[in-house]
CSV table of C-alpha atoms in Angstrom, one decimal:
chain,number,residue,atom,x,y,z
S,1,MET,CA,2.6,-9.3,14.6
S,2,PRO,CA,3.7,-12.5,16.4
S,3,ASP,CA,6.8,-14.3,15.1
S,4,VAL,CA,6.0,-16.0,11.8
S,5,THR,CA,8.9,-18.4,12.2
S,6,ALA,CA,7.9,-20.0,15.5
S,7,ALA,CA,4.9,-22.0,16.6
S,8,PRO,CA,4.8,-22.0,20.4
S,9,SER,CA,2.7,-24.3,22.4
S,10,ARG,CA,-0.6,-22.7,23.6
S,11,SER,CA,-3.9,-23.7,25.1
S,12,GLU,CA,-7.1,-23.5,23.0
S,13,GLU,CA,-8.2,-20.5,25.0
S,14,GLN,CA,-4.9,-18.8,24.2
S,15,THR,CA,-5.3,-19.8,20.5
S,16,GLN,CA,-8.8,-18.2,20.5
S,17,GLN,CA,-7.5,-15.0,22.0
S,18,LEU,CA,-4.6,-14.9,19.5
S,19,LEU,CA,-6.9,-15.3,16.5
S,20,GLU,CA,-9.2,-12.6,17.9
S,21,GLN,CA,-6.3,-10.3,18.5
S,22,ILE,CA,-4.9,-10.6,14.9
S,23,ALA,CA,-8.4,-10.4,13.4
S,24,PHE,CA,-9.3,-7.2,15.3
S,25,GLY,CA,-5.9,-5.7,14.5
S,26,PHE,CA,-6.5,-6.4,10.8
S,27,ALA,CA,-10.1,-5.1,10.9
S,28,TYR,CA,-9.2,-1.9,12.8
S,29,LEU,CA,-5.7,-0.9,11.9
S,30,PRO,CA,-3.9,1.0,14.6
S,31,ARG,CA,-3.0,4.5,13.3
S,32,SER,CA,0.7,5.2,12.9
S,33,PRO,CA,1.9,8.8,13.2
S,34,VAL,CA,3.1,11.1,10.4
S,35,LEU,CA,6.6,11.5,11.8
S,36,HIS,CA,8.5,12.9,8.8
S,37,SER,CA,8.1,16.0,6.6
S,38,PRO,CA,9.4,17.0,3.2
S,39,ALA,CA,11.1,19.9,5.0
S,40,GLU,CA,13.7,17.3,6.3
S,41,ARG,CA,14.9,17.1,2.7
S,42,ASP,CA,14.7,20.8,2.0
S,43,LEU,CA,11.7,20.3,-0.2
S,44,GLU,CA,9.1,23.0,-0.5
S,45,PHE,CA,5.6,21.6,0.0
S,46,GLU,CA,2.0,22.5,0.7
S,47,ASP,CA,-0.2,20.8,3.3
S,48,VAL,CA,-3.4,19.9,1.4
S,49,THR,CA,-6.7,18.4,2.1
S,50,PHE,CA,-9.3,17.0,-0.3
S,51,PRO,CA,-12.2,14.7,-0.2
S,52,ALA,CA,-12.5,11.0,-1.3
S,53,THR,CA,-15.3,10.4,-3.7
S,54,ASP,CA,-17.6,9.7,-0.7
S,55,GLY,CA,-16.5,12.8,1.2
S,56,VAL,CA,-14.0,11.4,3.7
S,57,PRO,CA,-11.4,14.1,4.2
S,58,LEU,CA,-7.9,13.2,3.2
S,59,GLU,CA,-4.7,14.9,4.3
S,60,GLY,CA,-1.5,15.1,2.3
S,61,TRP,CA,1.4,17.0,0.9
S,62,PHE,CA,1.8,18.6,-2.5
S,63,ILE,CA,5.5,18.9,-3.5
S,64,PRO,CA,5.8,21.1,-6.6
S,65,ALA,CA,8.5,20.8,-9.2
S,66,PRO,CA,8.5,24.2,-11.0
S,67,GLY,CA,8.4,23.9,-14.7
S,68,SER,CA,7.4,20.3,-14.7
S,69,SER,CA,4.2,19.0,-16.3
S,70,ARG,CA,4.4,15.5,-14.7
S,71,LEU,CA,2.7,14.4,-11.4
S,72,VAL,CA,3.2,11.3,-9.4
S,73,ILE,CA,0.5,10.4,-6.8
S,74,ALA,CA,1.8,8.2,-4.0
S,75,ASN,CA,-0.4,5.7,-2.2
S,76,HIS,CA,1.0,4.0,0.9
S,77,PRO,CA,0.9,0.5,2.4
S,78,MET,CA,-1.5,-0.9,5.0
S,79,GLY,CA,-0.9,0.6,8.5
S,80,PHE,CA,1.6,3.2,7.1
S,81,THR,CA,1.1,6.9,6.4
S,82,ARG,CA,2.4,9.1,3.6
S,83,SER,CA,5.6,9.4,5.7
S,84,GLY,CA,6.2,5.7,6.2
S,85,LEU,CA,6.1,3.6,9.4
S,86,PRO,CA,8.2,4.0,12.6
S,87,THR,CA,9.0,0.3,12.9
S,88,HIS,CA,12.0,1.2,15.1
S,89,LEU,CA,9.6,2.4,17.8
S,90,GLU,CA,7.0,0.6,20.0
S,91,PRO,CA,4.5,-0.8,19.5
S,92,TRP,CA,5.4,-1.2,15.8
S,93,GLN,CA,8.8,-2.8,16.7
S,94,SER,CA,7.2,-5.6,18.6
S,95,ILE,CA,4.6,-6.1,15.9
S,96,TRP,CA,6.9,-6.3,12.9
S,97,ALA,CA,10.5,-7.1,14.0
S,98,PRO,CA,9.8,-10.8,14.6
S,99,SER,CA,9.1,-11.2,10.9
S,100,GLY,CA,12.4,-9.6,10.0
S,101,ASN,CA,10.8,-6.2,9.3
S,102,GLY,CA,12.2,-4.1,12.1
S,103,ALA,CA,13.7,-1.2,10.1
S,104,GLU,CA,12.1,2.2,10.0
S,105,ILE,CA,10.4,3.1,6.7
S,106,ASP,CA,10.7,6.7,5.8
S,107,PHE,CA,9.1,7.6,2.4
S,108,VAL,CA,10.3,11.2,2.3
S,109,PRO,CA,13.5,10.1,0.5
S,110,ASP,CA,11.3,8.6,-2.2
S,111,TYR,CA,9.6,12.0,-2.7
S,112,ALA,CA,13.0,13.7,-2.8
S,113,VAL,CA,14.2,11.3,-5.6
S,114,LEU,CA,11.0,11.9,-7.6
S,115,HIS,CA,11.3,15.7,-7.1
S,116,GLU,CA,15.0,15.7,-8.2
S,117,ALA,CA,14.0,13.7,-11.3
S,118,GLY,CA,11.5,16.5,-12.2
S,119,TYR,CA,8.2,15.2,-10.9
S,120,ASN,CA,5.6,17.0,-8.9
S,121,VAL,CA,4.4,14.7,-6.0
S,122,LEU,CA,1.1,14.3,-4.3
S,123,ALA,CA,1.4,12.1,-1.2
S,124,TYR,CA,-1.5,11.6,1.2
S,125,ASP,CA,-2.9,9.4,3.9
S,126,LEU,CA,-5.6,6.8,3.0
S,127,ARG,CA,-8.8,6.8,5.1
S,128,ASN,CA,-8.4,5.5,8.6
S,129,HIS,CA,-4.6,6.2,8.4
S,130,GLY,CA,-2.4,9.0,9.5
S,131,LEU,CA,-4.2,12.3,9.7
S,132,SER,CA,-7.0,11.5,7.3
S,133,GLY,CA,-10.6,11.1,8.3
S,134,THR,CA,-12.4,8.0,9.5
S,135,GLY,CA,-14.6,6.2,7.0
S,136,ASN,CA,-16.9,3.2,7.0
S,137,GLY,CA,-16.7,2.8,10.8
S,138,GLY,CA,-12.9,2.7,10.7
S,139,ILE,CA,-12.6,-0.7,9.1
S,140,ASN,CA,-9.9,-1.9,6.8
S,141,SER,CA,-11.5,-3.1,3.5
S,142,SER,CA,-8.3,-4.1,1.7
S,143,GLY,CA,-9.0,-1.6,-1.1
S,144,ILE,CA,-12.8,-1.8,-1.5
S,145,PHE,CA,-13.5,1.5,0.3
S,146,GLU,CA,-9.9,2.9,0.0
S,147,ALA,CA,-10.5,2.9,-3.8
S,148,ARG,CA,-12.6,6.0,-3.2
S,149,ASP,CA,-9.4,7.7,-1.9
S,150,VAL,CA,-7.4,6.9,-4.9
S,151,ALA,CA,-10.2,8.2,-7.2
S,152,GLY,CA,-10.5,11.3,-5.0
S,153,SER,CA,-6.7,12.0,-5.3
S,154,ILE,CA,-6.9,11.9,-9.1
S,155,ALA,CA,-10.0,14.2,-9.0
S,156,TYR,CA,-8.2,16.6,-6.7
S,157,ALA,CA,-5.2,16.8,-9.1
S,158,ARG,CA,-7.6,17.6,-11.9
S,159,SER,CA,-9.3,20.3,-9.8
S,160,ARG,CA,-6.1,22.4,-9.1
S,161,PRO,CA,-5.3,25.0,-11.7
S,162,ASP,CA,-1.6,24.2,-11.4
S,163,THR,CA,-1.9,20.4,-11.8
S,164,ARG,CA,-5.1,19.9,-13.9
S,165,ASP,CA,-3.2,19.6,-17.2
S,166,MET,CA,-0.3,17.4,-15.9
S,167,SER,CA,0.4,13.9,-16.9
S,168,ILE,CA,-0.4,11.6,-14.0
S,169,GLY,CA,1.4,8.5,-12.8
S,170,LEU,CA,0.5,6.4,-9.8
S,171,PHE,CA,3.0,5.0,-7.3
S,172,SER,CA,1.0,2.6,-5.2
S,173,ARG,CA,2.3,0.3,-2.5
S,174,CYS,CA,0.7,-2.8,-0.9
S,175,LEU,CA,-2.8,-1.6,0.3
S,176,GLY,CA,-2.3,1.4,-2.0
S,177,ALA,CA,-1.8,-0.9,-4.9
S,178,SER,CA,-4.8,-3.0,-4.1
S,179,SER,CA,-6.9,0.2,-3.7
S,180,THR,CA,-5.6,1.3,-7.1
S,181,PHE,CA,-6.7,-1.9,-8.7
S,182,ALA,CA,-10.1,-1.6,-7.0
S,183,ALA,CA,-10.4,2.0,-8.2
S,184,ALA,CA,-9.8,0.9,-11.7
S,185,THR,CA,-12.7,-1.5,-11.2
S,186,GLN,CA,-15.1,0.9,-9.5
S,187,PHE,CA,-14.2,4.1,-11.3
S,188,PRO,CA,-12.8,3.2,-14.7
S,189,ASP,CA,-13.5,6.7,-16.2
S,190,VAL,CA,-11.1,8.1,-13.6
S,191,PHE,CA,-8.3,6.2,-15.2
S,192,ASP,CA,-8.7,8.0,-18.4
S,193,GLU,CA,-6.6,10.6,-16.5
S,194,VAL,CA,-3.8,8.2,-15.6
S,195,LYS,CA,-0.8,7.5,-17.9
S,196,CYS,CA,0.8,4.7,-16.0
S,197,LEU,CA,1.1,2.8,-12.7
S,198,VAL,CA,3.9,1.5,-10.5
S,199,GLY,CA,2.6,-1.1,-8.1
S,200,VAL,CA,4.7,-2.2,-5.1
S,201,GLN,CA,4.1,-5.6,-3.4
S,202,PRO,CA,0.3,-6.0,-3.8
S,203,VAL,CA,-0.9,-8.9,-1.7
S,204,THR,CA,-4.1,-11.0,-1.3
S,205,ALA,CA,-5.5,-11.1,2.3
S,206,ARG,CA,-5.9,-14.9,2.4
S,207,THR,CA,-2.4,-15.4,1.2
S,208,ILE,CA,-0.7,-13.1,3.8
S,209,PHE,CA,-2.8,-14.4,6.6
S,210,GLY,CA,-2.3,-18.0,5.6
S,211,LYS,CA,1.5,-17.3,5.9
S,212,ARG,CA,1.0,-15.6,9.3
S,213,LEU,CA,-1.1,-18.3,10.7
S,214,GLY,CA,1.1,-21.0,9.3
S,215,GLY,CA,4.1,-19.6,11.1
S,216,LEU,CA,2.1,-19.7,14.3
S,217,GLY,CA,1.1,-23.3,13.8
S,218,LEU,CA,-2.4,-22.3,13.0
S,219,ALA,CA,-2.6,-22.9,9.3
S,220,ASP,CA,-5.7,-25.1,9.8
S,221,ARG,CA,-7.5,-22.2,11.5
S,222,ILE,CA,-7.6,-19.9,8.4
S,223,ASP,CA,-11.3,-20.3,7.8
S,224,GLU,CA,-12.1,-19.7,11.5
S,225,PHE,CA,-9.9,-16.6,11.3
S,226,GLU,CA,-11.7,-15.4,8.2
S,227,GLN,CA,-15.1,-15.7,10.1
S,228,ARG,CA,-13.7,-13.4,12.8
S,229,VAL,CA,-12.7,-10.9,10.2
S,230,VAL,CA,-16.2,-11.1,8.7
S,231,ARG,CA,-17.8,-10.5,12.1
S,232,HIS,CA,-15.7,-7.3,12.5
S,233,THR,CA,-16.0,-6.0,9.0
S,234,GLY,CA,-18.7,-7.8,7.0
S,235,ILE,CA,-16.1,-8.5,4.3
S,236,GLY,CA,-14.7,-12.0,3.6
S,237,PHE,CA,-11.4,-12.9,1.9
S,238,ALA,CA,-13.1,-13.6,-1.5
S,239,ASP,CA,-14.4,-10.1,-1.7
S,240,ARG,CA,-10.9,-8.7,-0.9
S,241,ALA,CA,-9.8,-9.5,-4.4
S,242,PRO,CA,-6.8,-7.6,-5.9
S,243,ARG,CA,-6.2,-10.5,-8.3
S,244,GLU,CA,-9.6,-10.0,-9.8
S,245,TRP,CA,-9.5,-6.2,-9.7
S,246,ALA,CA,-6.2,-6.3,-11.6
S,247,ARG,CA,-8.2,-7.5,-14.6
S,248,ASN,CA,-9.6,-4.0,-14.9
S,249,VAL,CA,-6.4,-2.1,-15.0
S,250,THR,CA,-6.1,-0.3,-18.4
S,251,VAL,CA,-2.8,1.6,-18.0
S,252,PRO,CA,0.9,0.5,-18.4
S,253,THR,CA,1.9,-1.2,-15.2
S,254,TYR,CA,5.2,-2.0,-13.5
S,255,LEU,CA,5.1,-4.3,-10.5
S,256,TYR,CA,7.9,-5.2,-8.1
S,257,GLN,CA,8.1,-7.6,-5.1
S,258,VAL,CA,10.6,-9.2,-2.8
S,259,ARG,CA,10.5,-12.8,-4.2
S,260,ASP,CA,11.2,-14.6,-0.9
S,261,ASP,CA,9.1,-12.3,1.3
S,262,VAL,CA,8.2,-14.3,4.3
S,263,LEU,CA,4.7,-12.7,4.5
S,264,THR,CA,3.5,-13.8,1.1
S,265,GLU,CA,4.1,-16.2,-1.8
S,266,PRO,CA,5.5,-15.2,-5.2
S,267,GLU,CA,2.6,-16.9,-6.9
S,268,ASP,CA,0.3,-14.3,-5.5
S,269,VAL,CA,2.0,-11.3,-7.2
S,270,GLN,CA,2.6,-13.5,-10.3
S,271,THR,CA,-1.1,-14.1,-10.6
S,272,ILE,CA,-1.9,-10.4,-10.2
S,273,PHE,CA,0.6,-9.6,-12.9
S,274,ASP,CA,-0.7,-12.3,-15.2
S,275,ASN,CA,-4.2,-11.0,-14.8
S,276,LEU,CA,-3.3,-7.5,-15.9
S,277,PRO,CA,-4.9,-7.2,-19.4
S,278,VAL,CA,-2.4,-4.6,-20.7
S,279,ALA,CA,0.4,-5.5,-23.1
S,280,ASP,CA,2.7,-2.9,-21.6
S,281,LYS,CA,3.6,-4.4,-18.3
S,282,GLN,CA,6.7,-5.6,-16.3
S,283,LEU,CA,7.3,-7.6,-13.2
S,284,HIS,CA,10.6,-7.2,-11.3
S,285,TRP,CA,11.7,-9.5,-8.5
S,286,ILE,CA,13.9,-8.3,-5.6
S,287,GLU,CA,16.3,-11.0,-4.7
S,288,GLY,CA,18.6,-11.7,-1.8
S,289,THR,CA,16.2,-10.9,1.1
S,290,LYS,CA,13.2,-12.2,2.9
S,291,ALA,CA,12.2,-8.9,4.4
S,292,ARG,CA,9.1,-7.3,2.9
S,293,TRP,CA,10.4,-3.9,4.1
S,294,ASP,CA,13.3,-4.2,1.6
S,295,GLY,CA,10.6,-3.9,-1.1
S,296,TYR,CA,9.4,-0.7,0.4
S,297,LEU,CA,13.0,0.7,0.5
S,298,GLU,CA,13.9,-0.5,-3.0
S,299,PHE,CA,13.0,2.7,-4.8
S,300,GLN,CA,15.1,5.0,-2.6
S,301,ARG,CA,18.0,2.5,-2.9
S,302,ARG,CA,17.8,1.7,-6.6
S,303,PRO,CA,15.3,4.1,-8.2
S,304,GLN,CA,16.4,4.0,-11.8
S,305,SER,CA,14.0,1.3,-13.1
S,306,VAL,CA,11.0,3.1,-11.7
S,307,LEU,CA,12.2,6.4,-12.9
S,308,ASP,CA,12.7,4.9,-16.4
S,309,TRP,CA,9.1,3.6,-16.3
S,310,PHE,CA,7.7,7.0,-15.3
S,311,ASP,CA,10.0,8.8,-17.8
S,312,GLY,CA,8.8,6.4,-20.6
S,313,HIS,CA,5.1,7.0,-20.0
S,314,LEU,CA,4.6,10.5,-18.6
């Protein structure tokens, strides 16, 4: 991603090329590799595969916690995999470091924390990410089609003899959170199987791209940019609607977000939170940083509030 803090001079032709580059990269997310393994934390695990509700094959890990009847299903952010994102390597370093998000994200420590706390863990790659299959022509739908993966992961947990009777909580980050809200909208009966949700930094597409284009001096080109996204995917910003999908969430929900995240606005997450119709909900702001990546690292740094949420509901 280009530097969100600078607005260099460029010709109209260069501007058109830049808008197209960003739109194409959003429509067809480059796959990042699964670089880490639970074995790095001495965790026993099983490589698993299961279908989304429309049959797209999904790849993941099941990390058992013997004697436990509680399961956390982890859904990752946009462009990531179940193992995180190698932002310290190219091309991801050049894409993300200019916005202050140059640190590697390794999610395996999260699974180790959950396992130590007594939770079984199912972590998997969403469609068009990591090692999972390609669906819908490979396009990113901001949760519309990825909701089928969330629903598929819950159905898979209910199909295994060793997990079918477990209490299920969802740990859903960014695209994973939006996909979870979309799943609650499209597959409400599936959520009869879910006890609670932790949502990490959900974001609205128009908001994040308004910030990105604003930092490039192109705030007035947001509608043109959206049309480029529509030409690639057939899906406009209004249909990529986690704020509206949140109205259909029926389980206790804990959200957290870097308040001063340079890639979004606090009002976006606040609106999502306000739209949650459940009485049992909390919103936690992470202070003292502008890096979105600090939100993704928050759990492994300070896990207690999330563990308390899961402990109180599973």
